[in-house]
């Protein structure tokens, strides 16, 4: 009997648990019925429905604005993921696009005679710590070798190159120079950082050159060993010397002398050797081609008759230069202020644009009409071909790491130039602001109907009250005029 009762209880619990949801549903409906009046459930449902409709409208409005301004709004996010078409490059080009290699600026200034003077006058640091650390590494690679190990002056200079404090660096250089008067590396450091004028730095460099020549004469006995050294070991020294970029120094010197023919021959030789390109190469090529047509170039004539072959070649050269480094024109056209060039640059970055423009802006200004042609081509390129540096017609796609690397190379107070970026048209900004303003206004009116009504009535009264006064004044004026006319004898005679 006990087991029978237990089975009956178990079956009853199982049956009740199966249909328990009916009880819960009945309880929920009863609660809704009891709280219908005090909670104002009907109004809450209406508000939820209206909020749902407003959300759907806002969703479609945002989708419309996004589809209308895809190109312009995406320029605000320059570090976003590239499209599939820009990721199709393989091999060395893909590796180059993912690597931001830093190069030594062959046209950098002297720290003591120029950078330090700028800092003392303006109170701003001209160089970043990252840039100076790279220079310290370069100095150790250039001026120190394994044969210098154990020599007091060169061990001291190795410590000096790694030292961050300028005063301690100079003390170590003087200490090494006191031990050996022919220590060329100590003279180089003093010329770069201690001399206050360029003339003093030049005298120090001449002493360093003389010391290096004396040391070279003393090492003539080792020439036989150098001659029979393996070719592979000799080639290891080439990349270290190649970063000096002597071609760019020579190009700038010849442009200053206005020897354009020799510059063209150097550019031709540069192409034959297939050496790494730079902004100096491409913009100098564009300058030489623009120089031939800039004086006779007229935009109005070009629109009517089209471009001549020479003008087309010049425009294509500017397009090619723009695709390689799009930051340069803003500095050449003085749309952005120039700063002192850093000691290291990033190819295709803002640092390279500053280093090029600092020395070459005078060459562009010297050629009459060159900057006008550059301005027209620059503005037309970014207006007609959005994100042309991303499409990679002539080069691998514009690297996404340039902004971060340039930020480390350049001073923190400098406003960094970032590409790819296209300026947003004012009409789009107005339309977007108007759409978002209307949406916010609708939300405020829906949430606060009475204050919103009073707020709208107040400016309406301000606007209607002057009109009402003007209408009454005009009405009184015409009534006065008609009353005066009625009193005239001509009007009475006519009546």
Coordinates of C-alpha atoms in Angstrom, one line a residue, residues 282-287 289-290 311-323:
X282 CA 60.2 61.3 -58.5
X283 CA 59.6 65.0 -57.6
X284 CA 62.9 66.1 -59.3
X285 CA 61.8 64.2 -62.4
X286 CA 58.5 65.9 -62.3
X287 CA 60.2 69.3 -61.8
X289 CA 59.4 68.0 -67.0
X290 CA 57.3 70.8 -65.6
X311 CA 52.3 68.7 -70.8
X312 CA 50.8 65.2 -70.6
X313 CA 54.2 63.9 -69.7
X314 CA 54.6 66.5 -67.0
X315 CA 51.2 65.8 -65.6
X316 CA 51.9 62.0 -65.6
X317 CA 55.2 62.7 -63.8
X318 CA 53.4 64.7 -61.1
X319 CA 50.8 61.9 -60.8
X320 CA 53.6 59.4 -60.3
X321 CA 55.2 61.5 -57.7
X322 CA 51.9 62.0 -55.9
X323 CA 51.2 58.3 -55.7

